[in-house]
């Protein structure tokens, strides 16, 4: 509950807050690195092929290169050598090895019958069967990787197939997490009173970042002491993004955001018209981004996906266009909130009309069970009521990162 000793905070519309945060940061510096170490990074440059892939016409399997069947009325071919090749000869080829220019197709070894030096192939074999044409995967000048694309295992493999061993990628951010609150204690430590709860926000954020291929540093849990929090923050070094959990609201018991303000943080917003996650703040301290998140785990989870992750995408040099969001069909109505964007937890199940979504029955922002039991989040704009049968995009769903 807010007290009169602190100035009321302006509540920003969600989209305005998101745009402010994303526009306040820039991609981190570019570095060259070995391809094998680039998994999880974002490409800083376009990458083009300088070779044909494959470099020559070759066989897709062990077998026999056959000429045009129209050139032979005998029903069999003579197993022969490559040069010269009479019209009724076939040539033995191995997987990945060059196939003769005259090859009509390659018949798999196990599908052919031999009788002496006579080869009887399968009937009605089509043109191009088991043949890989030169450059069918890529030709010189073809775009292999766009700027901002994630270097995942398949993209790295494609670059390797073109002989590329190094790439230029944006440096990954150094992320620091700070939690606070006398009412909380880290797992593994003894509680000083029966009223203390175990702190889980730092573990949640660490896991969410690991899912994105990012690392973080978790600071020791802070007591409700502005002096100690300030001392801890003043000792910070080598960081690109600071995320605090707890102490972001506007009561006398909340210290993280006021301490950061006293250290010179310029806050672009300190409250958002969203549910959950209303007391989320964002600012710049020493020209580096800072998120002050609420302490409730569900609010942390939601704010991470809809606010922190887009900012991380910018820092990592990601694509400006967000990935396509799958649609779900509501199975029951959801009433509007007149002023705030809602991010509603849902369960998903297949239906005859597509992927069906139902709101999770318990909406408390401290209920971690609601995160483990739900499958996704949907966004509902202020003043918009959704009815059963409406199609809605998923802001997050469990099978995604």
Short mmCIF file of C-alpha atoms in Angstrom, two decimals:
data_model
loop_
_atom_site.label_atom_id
_atom_site.label_comp_id
_atom_site.label_asym_id
_atom_site.label_seq_id
_atom_site.Cartn_x
_atom_site.Cartn_y
_atom_site.Cartn_z
CA UNK A 1 0.00 0.00 0.00
CA UNK A 2 1.36 3.42 -0.93
CA UNK A 3 2.10 5.98 1.79
CA UNK A 4 1.78 9.76 1.62
CA UNK A 5 5.54 10.22 2.18
CA UNK A 6 6.35 9.08 -1.34
CA UNK A 7 5.22 10.78 -4.51
CA UNK A 8 2.60 8.78 -6.45
CA UNK A 9 4.03 7.10 -9.54
CA UNK A 10 2.76 7.68 -13.05
CA UNK A 11 1.32 4.55 -14.64
CA UNK A 12 2.53 4.06 -18.22
CA UNK A 13 0.52 2.24 -20.91
CA UNK A 14 2.16 -1.13 -21.54
CA UNK A 15 3.11 -0.56 -25.20
CA UNK A 16 4.58 2.86 -24.40
CA UNK A 17 6.70 1.32 -21.64
CA UNK A 18 7.89 -1.52 -23.88
CA UNK A 19 8.86 0.89 -26.67
CA UNK A 20 10.71 3.15 -24.23
CA UNK A 21 12.73 0.24 -22.86
CA UNK A 22 13.62 -1.25 -26.26
CA UNK A 23 14.54 2.12 -27.77
CA UNK A 24 16.78 2.95 -24.79
CA UNK A 25 19.26 0.14 -25.53
CA UNK A 26 21.48 -0.81 -28.45
CA UNK A 27 23.09 -4.05 -29.57
CA UNK A 28 26.26 -4.93 -27.70
CA UNK A 29 29.64 -4.82 -29.50
CA UNK A 30 30.48 -7.30 -32.24
CA UNK A 31 33.16 -9.94 -31.86
CA UNK A 32 34.58 -12.58 -34.18
CA UNK A 33 34.50 -16.13 -32.86
CA UNK A 34 35.01 -19.72 -33.95
CA UNK A 35 31.88 -21.24 -35.42
CA UNK A 36 31.91 -24.05 -32.86
CA UNK A 37 31.56 -21.52 -30.02
CA UNK A 38 28.85 -19.40 -31.64
CA UNK A 39 25.78 -21.40 -30.58
CA UNK A 40 23.26 -19.09 -28.90
CA UNK A 41 24.76 -15.87 -30.30
CA UNK A 42 23.12 -13.54 -32.83
CA UNK A 43 24.78 -12.92 -36.16
CA UNK A 44 26.02 -9.36 -36.60
CA UNK A 45 26.49 -9.69 -40.37
CA UNK A 46 24.93 -11.32 -43.37
CA UNK A 47 26.80 -14.42 -44.45
CA UNK A 48 26.90 -15.53 -48.09
CA UNK A 49 28.10 -18.75 -49.63
CA UNK A 50 31.27 -18.66 -51.69
CA UNK A 51 30.92 -22.25 -52.91
CA UNK A 52 28.35 -24.59 -54.39
CA UNK A 53 26.82 -27.07 -51.94
CA UNK A 54 27.28 -29.83 -52.91
CA UNK A 55 30.26 -28.93 -55.09
CA UNK A 56 29.51 -31.57 -57.73
CA UNK A 57 26.81 -33.93 -58.90
CA UNK A 58 26.94 -36.91 -56.58
CA UNK A 59 25.16 -40.03 -55.47
CA UNK A 60 22.83 -40.03 -52.47
CA UNK A 61 23.58 -43.70 -51.75
CA UNK A 62 25.65 -46.70 -52.71
CA UNK A 63 24.36 -48.05 -55.98
CA UNK A 64 24.59 -47.93 -59.75
CA UNK A 65 24.57 -44.90 -62.04
CA UNK A 66 22.18 -45.72 -64.88
CA UNK A 67 21.76 -44.08 -68.28
CA UNK A 68 18.43 -43.05 -69.76
CA UNK A 69 16.29 -46.21 -69.83
CA UNK A 70 15.12 -45.20 -73.30
CA UNK A 71 18.58 -46.06 -74.57
CA UNK A 72 18.26 -49.73 -73.65
CA UNK A 73 15.55 -52.23 -74.58
CA UNK A 74 17.23 -55.29 -73.03
CA UNK A 75 15.98 -54.76 -69.45
CA UNK A 76 19.50 -55.00 -68.08
CA UNK A 77 22.81 -53.13 -68.14
CA UNK A 78 26.40 -54.29 -68.26
CA UNK A 79 28.36 -53.38 -65.16
CA UNK A 80 31.19 -51.38 -66.70
CA UNK A 81 33.69 -48.59 -66.23
CA UNK A 82 33.03 -44.87 -66.40
CA UNK A 83 34.82 -44.02 -69.66
CA UNK A 84 33.82 -44.74 -72.31
CA UNK A 85 30.30 -45.92 -71.50
CA UNK A 86 28.23 -47.71 -74.08
CA UNK A 87 24.50 -47.02 -73.92
CA UNK A 88 23.83 -50.28 -72.12
CA UNK A 89 26.47 -49.89 -69.36
CA UNK A 90 25.98 -48.97 -65.67
CA UNK A 91 28.67 -47.64 -63.32
CA UNK A 92 29.17 -48.39 -59.63
CA UNK A 93 28.99 -45.26 -57.40
CA UNK A 94 29.31 -44.69 -53.65
CA UNK A 95 27.43 -42.27 -51.39
CA UNK A 96 28.75 -38.73 -51.79
CA UNK A 97 31.00 -39.62 -54.72
CA UNK A 98 30.69 -38.00 -58.12
CA UNK A 99 28.04 -39.37 -60.46
CA UNK A 100 28.82 -39.32 -64.19
CA UNK A 101 27.38 -36.44 -66.19
CA UNK A 102 25.34 -38.85 -68.29
CA UNK A 103 23.64 -40.39 -65.19
CA UNK A 104 19.88 -40.54 -65.51
CA UNK A 105 19.57 -41.71 -61.89
CA UNK A 106 21.22 -43.92 -59.27
CA UNK A 107 19.60 -47.24 -58.44
CA UNK A 108 20.15 -48.35 -54.84
CA UNK A 109 22.41 -51.36 -54.59
CA UNK A 110 19.85 -53.38 -52.62
CA UNK A 111 17.19 -52.77 -55.29
CA UNK A 112 19.29 -54.20 -58.12
CA UNK A 113 19.83 -57.83 -59.14
CA UNK A 114 23.10 -59.09 -60.60
CA UNK A 115 23.55 -62.06 -62.90
CA UNK A 116 27.12 -62.37 -63.98
CA UNK A 117 28.08 -58.94 -65.26
CA UNK A 118 24.49 -58.11 -66.04
CA UNK A 119 22.70 -55.60 -63.79
CA UNK A 120 18.90 -55.71 -63.58
CA UNK A 121 17.63 -52.45 -62.04
CA UNK A 122 14.16 -51.83 -60.59
CA UNK A 123 11.52 -51.05 -63.18
CA UNK A 124 10.23 -47.57 -64.01
CA UNK A 125 12.95 -45.65 -62.22
CA UNK A 126 12.43 -41.85 -62.39
CA UNK A 127 14.90 -39.23 -63.57
CA UNK A 128 17.09 -37.84 -60.78
CA UNK A 129 16.40 -40.69 -58.35
CA UNK A 130 19.14 -40.68 -55.65
CA UNK A 131 21.10 -37.96 -57.45
CA UNK A 132 22.22 -34.74 -55.74
CA UNK A 133 22.79 -31.95 -58.22
CA UNK A 134 25.68 -29.52 -57.79
CA UNK A 135 24.55 -26.40 -55.90
CA UNK A 136 21.10 -27.76 -55.00
CA UNK A 137 21.57 -26.66 -51.36
CA UNK A 138 23.41 -23.41 -52.06
CA UNK A 139 25.25 -21.62 -54.85
CA UNK A 140 27.92 -18.91 -54.66
CA UNK A 141 26.26 -15.68 -53.56
CA UNK A 142 23.31 -17.35 -51.81
CA UNK A 143 22.40 -15.88 -48.40
CA UNK A 144 23.15 -18.43 -45.67
CA UNK A 145 22.54 -16.30 -42.58
CA UNK A 146 20.75 -12.98 -42.05
CA UNK A 147 21.87 -10.31 -39.64
CA UNK A 148 20.25 -10.85 -36.24
CA UNK A 149 19.49 -14.53 -36.78
CA UNK A 150 20.17 -16.91 -33.92
CA UNK A 151 23.11 -19.19 -34.47
CA UNK A 152 21.38 -22.45 -33.62
CA UNK A 153 22.67 -25.98 -34.42
CA UNK A 154 21.10 -26.12 -37.90
CA UNK A 155 22.39 -22.70 -38.99
CA UNK A 156 25.86 -23.46 -37.67
CA UNK A 157 25.85 -26.76 -39.60
CA UNK A 158 24.87 -24.96 -42.81
CA UNK A 159 27.69 -22.47 -42.40
CA UNK A 160 30.13 -25.30 -41.78
CA UNK A 161 28.95 -27.04 -44.96
CA UNK A 162 30.02 -23.90 -46.85
CA UNK A 163 33.50 -24.04 -45.34
CA UNK A 164 32.91 -21.15 -42.92
CA UNK A 165 34.84 -21.49 -39.64
CA UNK A 166 34.38 -18.05 -38.00
CA UNK A 167 31.44 -15.70 -37.61
CA UNK A 168 30.82 -12.19 -36.32
CA UNK A 169 28.26 -12.04 -33.54
CA UNK A 170 27.09 -9.59 -30.90
CA UNK A 171 28.59 -10.14 -27.48
CA UNK A 172 26.16 -11.70 -25.03
CA UNK A 173 25.13 -9.47 -22.12
CA UNK A 174 26.59 -9.81 -18.65
CA UNK A 175 23.46 -9.98 -16.48
CA UNK A 176 23.30 -9.40 -12.73
CA UNK A 177 20.34 -10.34 -10.52
CA UNK A 178 19.69 -8.76 -7.12
CA UNK A 179 16.90 -9.86 -4.77
CA UNK A 180 15.94 -8.26 -1.47
CA UNK A 181 13.52 -8.58 1.46
CA UNK A 182 13.78 -9.55 5.13
CA UNK A 183 10.83 -11.87 4.66
CA UNK A 184 12.82 -14.07 2.28
CA UNK A 185 15.72 -16.48 2.65
CA UNK A 186 17.67 -18.40 0.01
CA UNK A 187 16.98 -22.15 -0.31
CA UNK A 188 19.43 -24.20 1.71
CA UNK A 189 19.66 -21.63 4.51
CA UNK A 190 17.80 -21.80 7.80
CA UNK A 191 14.82 -19.54 8.37
CA UNK A 192 15.12 -17.11 11.30
CA UNK A 193 11.34 -17.14 11.81
CA UNK A 194 8.35 -19.19 10.74
CA UNK A 195 7.13 -16.21 8.71
CA UNK A 196 10.08 -16.25 6.35
CA UNK A 197 9.62 -17.73 2.87
CA UNK A 198 12.18 -19.21 0.52
CA UNK A 199 13.32 -16.86 -2.23
CA UNK A 200 12.87 -18.32 -5.72
CA UNK A 201 12.92 -15.31 -8.08
CA UNK A 202 16.67 -15.53 -8.65
CA UNK A 203 16.45 -19.22 -9.55
CA UNK A 204 13.48 -18.54 -11.84
CA UNK A 205 15.31 -15.77 -13.72
CA UNK A 206 18.49 -17.82 -13.93
CA UNK A 207 16.55 -20.71 -15.49
CA UNK A 208 14.71 -18.44 -17.93
CA UNK A 209 18.01 -16.93 -19.05
CA UNK A 210 19.62 -20.36 -19.44
CA UNK A 211 16.73 -21.30 -21.74
CA UNK A 212 17.85 -18.42 -23.96
CA UNK A 213 21.47 -19.55 -23.84
CA UNK A 214 22.42 -16.67 -21.51
CA UNK A 215 24.28 -16.69 -18.22
CA UNK A 216 23.83 -14.45 -15.18
CA UNK A 217 25.45 -13.61 -11.85
CA UNK A 218 23.21 -13.85 -8.77
CA UNK A 219 24.23 -11.51 -5.95
CA UNK A 220 23.77 -12.44 -2.27
CA UNK A 221 20.22 -11.84 -1.08
CA UNK A 222 19.87 -8.33 0.36
CA UNK A 223 18.14 -7.33 3.61
CA UNK A 224 15.70 -4.44 3.77
CA UNK A 225 18.52 -1.99 4.34
CA UNK A 226 19.03 0.89 1.90
CA UNK A 227 22.63 1.30 3.08
CA UNK A 228 23.54 -2.36 2.45
CA UNK A 229 21.77 -2.42 -0.93
CA UNK A 230 23.59 0.78 -1.93
CA UNK A 231 26.95 -0.65 -0.86
CA UNK A 232 26.30 -3.82 -2.87
CA UNK A 233 25.32 -1.87 -5.97
CA UNK A 234 28.32 0.45 -5.68
CA UNK A 235 30.62 -2.60 -5.83
CA UNK A 236 29.13 -3.83 -9.11
CA UNK A 237 31.49 -4.12 -12.06
CA UNK A 238 31.41 -5.62 -15.55
CA UNK A 239 27.68 -5.78 -16.15
CA UNK A 240 25.36 -4.93 -19.05
CA UNK A 241 21.91 -5.49 -17.51
CA UNK A 242 20.81 -5.35 -13.88
CA UNK A 243 17.56 -7.00 -12.78
CA UNK A 244 16.26 -6.50 -9.26
CA UNK A 245 13.36 -8.44 -7.73
CA UNK A 246 11.38 -6.96 -4.86
CA UNK A 247 11.61 -3.44 -3.52
CA UNK A 248 10.10 -1.98 -6.69
CA UNK A 249 6.77 -0.80 -5.30
CA UNK A 250 6.16 2.59 -3.65
CA UNK A 251 5.87 1.84 0.05
CA UNK A 252 8.33 2.64 2.83
CA UNK A 253 9.42 -1.03 2.85
CA UNK A 254 10.56 -0.98 -0.79
CA UNK A 255 14.18 0.05 -1.23
CA UNK A 256 15.73 -1.23 -4.48
CA UNK A 257 14.20 1.33 -6.82
CA UNK A 258 14.70 4.33 -4.45
CA UNK A 259 18.34 3.32 -3.84
CA UNK A 260 18.98 3.09 -7.57
CA UNK A 261 17.36 6.51 -8.02
CA UNK A 262 19.64 7.94 -5.33
CA UNK A 263 22.65 6.54 -7.21
CA UNK A 264 21.68 8.46 -10.34
CA UNK A 265 19.44 6.05 -12.21
CA UNK A 266 17.20 7.80 -14.71
CA UNK A 267 13.91 5.91 -14.69
CA UNK A 268 11.95 5.98 -17.94
CA UNK A 269 8.94 4.49 -16.18
CA UNK A 270 8.26 3.25 -12.66
CA UNK A 271 4.84 1.70 -13.03
CA UNK A 272 2.98 0.03 -15.92
CA UNK A 273 -0.72 -0.44 -16.59
CA UNK A 274 -0.41 -4.23 -16.70
CA UNK A 275 -1.57 -7.18 -14.64
CA UNK A 276 0.40 -8.83 -13.15
CA UNK A 277 3.60 -6.81 -12.94
CA UNK A 278 2.27 -3.32 -12.32
CA UNK A 279 5.23 -2.13 -10.15
CA UNK A 280 7.79 -2.86 -12.90
CA UNK A 281 10.31 -0.05 -13.45
CA UNK A 282 13.00 0.49 -16.06
CA UNK A 283 15.85 2.95 -16.13
CA UNK A 284 19.43 3.65 -17.12
CA UNK A 285 22.21 3.61 -14.55
CA UNK A 286 25.71 4.44 -15.80
CA UNK A 287 24.17 4.26 -19.30
CA UNK A 288 23.22 0.63 -18.76
CA UNK A 289 19.69 -0.79 -18.48
CA UNK A 290 18.11 -1.67 -15.17
CA UNK A 291 14.84 -3.52 -14.60
CA UNK A 292 13.20 -3.34 -11.18
CA UNK A 293 10.68 -6.18 -11.05
CA UNK A 294 8.07 -6.94 -8.40
CA UNK A 295 8.78 -9.71 -5.92
CA UNK A 296 5.91 -12.06 -6.71
CA UNK A 297 7.14 -14.95 -8.88
CA UNK A 298 4.27 -14.84 -11.39
CA UNK A 299 4.83 -11.11 -11.93
CA UNK A 300 8.55 -11.80 -12.41
CA UNK A 301 7.77 -14.55 -14.92
CA UNK A 302 5.34 -12.40 -16.92
CA UNK A 303 7.52 -9.27 -16.86
CA UNK A 304 10.50 -11.30 -18.05
CA UNK A 305 8.67 -12.64 -21.11
CA UNK A 306 6.89 -9.46 -22.18
CA UNK A 307 9.42 -6.78 -21.14
CA UNK A 308 12.87 -8.12 -20.24
CA UNK A 309 13.16 -10.57 -23.13
CA UNK A 310 12.46 -7.97 -25.86
CA UNK A 311 15.20 -5.76 -24.36
CA UNK A 312 17.56 -8.75 -24.29
CA UNK A 313 16.77 -9.36 -27.96
CA UNK A 314 17.92 -5.82 -28.77
CA UNK A 315 21.09 -6.15 -26.67
CA UNK A 316 21.95 -9.43 -28.39
CA UNK A 317 21.38 -7.94 -31.86
CA UNK A 318 18.20 -9.87 -32.52
CA UNK A 319 15.73 -9.41 -35.34
CA UNK A 320 13.48 -6.37 -35.04
CA UNK A 321 10.45 -8.39 -36.14
CA UNK A 322 9.19 -10.70 -33.37
CA UNK A 323 8.59 -14.35 -34.25
CA UNK A 324 5.11 -15.36 -35.33
CA UNK A 325 2.94 -16.15 -32.31
CA UNK A 326 0.73 -19.26 -32.51
CA UNK A 327 -3.01 -18.77 -32.11
CA UNK A 328 -5.30 -20.46 -29.63
CA UNK A 329 -9.10 -20.57 -29.57
CA UNK A 330 -10.71 -19.52 -26.30
CA UNK A 331 -13.05 -22.08 -24.79
CA UNK A 332 -14.67 -19.61 -22.39
CA UNK A 333 -15.09 -15.85 -22.02
CA UNK A 334 -12.61 -13.60 -20.19
CA UNK A 335 -13.83 -10.22 -18.90
CA UNK A 336 -11.95 -6.99 -19.59
CA UNK A 337 -9.90 -4.91 -17.20
CA UNK A 338 -10.91 -1.30 -17.93
CA UNK A 339 -7.42 0.22 -17.56
CA UNK A 340 -4.71 -2.43 -17.69
CA UNK A 341 -3.28 -4.94 -20.14
CA UNK A 342 -3.86 -8.41 -18.74
CA UNK A 343 -1.51 -11.34 -19.24
CA UNK A 344 -3.69 -14.31 -18.44
CA UNK A 345 -2.34 -17.77 -17.64
CA UNK A 346 -4.04 -20.45 -19.70
CA UNK A 347 -4.11 -24.19 -20.20
CA UNK A 348 -4.00 -25.58 -23.73
CA UNK A 349 -5.61 -28.68 -25.23
CA UNK A 350 -6.34 -29.84 -28.79
CA UNK A 351 -9.92 -29.30 -30.02
CA UNK A 352 -11.73 -29.85 -33.31
CA UNK A 353 -11.29 -26.17 -34.15
CA UNK A 354 -7.59 -25.99 -33.23
CA UNK A 355 -5.61 -25.41 -30.09
CA UNK A 356 -8.05 -24.63 -27.30
CA UNK A 357 -7.26 -22.28 -24.40
CA UNK A 358 -8.88 -21.92 -20.98
CA UNK A 359 -7.91 -19.36 -18.33
CA UNK A 360 -6.21 -20.88 -15.32
CA UNK A 361 -8.68 -20.64 -12.43
CA UNK A 362 -6.31 -19.15 -9.81
CA UNK A 363 -4.87 -15.76 -10.76
CA UNK A 364 -2.80 -14.89 -7.67
CA UNK A 365 0.63 -13.50 -8.58
CA UNK A 366 2.32 -15.45 -5.78
CA UNK A 367 1.02 -18.85 -6.92
CA UNK A 368 3.95 -20.64 -8.55
CA UNK A 369 1.64 -23.61 -8.99
CA UNK A 370 -0.25 -21.55 -11.55
CA UNK A 371 2.93 -21.38 -13.65
CA UNK A 372 3.69 -25.08 -13.50
CA UNK A 373 0.06 -26.01 -14.25
CA UNK A 374 -0.52 -23.53 -17.09
CA UNK A 375 0.73 -23.84 -20.66
CA UNK A 376 0.83 -20.26 -21.88
CA UNK A 377 0.00 -16.58 -21.55
CA UNK A 378 -2.40 -14.52 -23.61
CA UNK A 379 -2.60 -10.76 -23.76
CA UNK A 380 -5.90 -8.93 -23.30
CA UNK A 381 -5.92 -5.21 -24.02
CA UNK A 382 -7.61 -2.70 -21.68
CA UNK A 383 -11.37 -2.56 -22.05
CA UNK A 384 -11.46 -5.63 -24.33
CA UNK A 385 -13.60 -8.57 -23.29
CA UNK A 386 -12.93 -11.87 -25.04
CA UNK A 387 -15.63 -14.41 -25.73
CA UNK A 388 -15.56 -18.14 -26.31
CA UNK A 389 -14.47 -18.89 -29.88
CA UNK A 390 -12.15 -15.88 -30.20
CA UNK A 391 -8.69 -16.60 -31.59
CA UNK A 392 -5.90 -15.10 -29.52
CA UNK A 393 -2.10 -15.06 -30.02
CA UNK A 394 0.07 -16.60 -27.32
CA UNK A 395 2.47 -14.19 -25.62
CA UNK A 396 4.31 -17.26 -24.28
CA UNK A 397 3.70 -20.99 -24.50
CA UNK A 398 5.46 -23.87 -22.84
CA UNK A 399 7.08 -25.45 -25.89
CA UNK A 400 8.86 -22.17 -26.68
CA UNK A 401 11.93 -20.61 -25.08
#
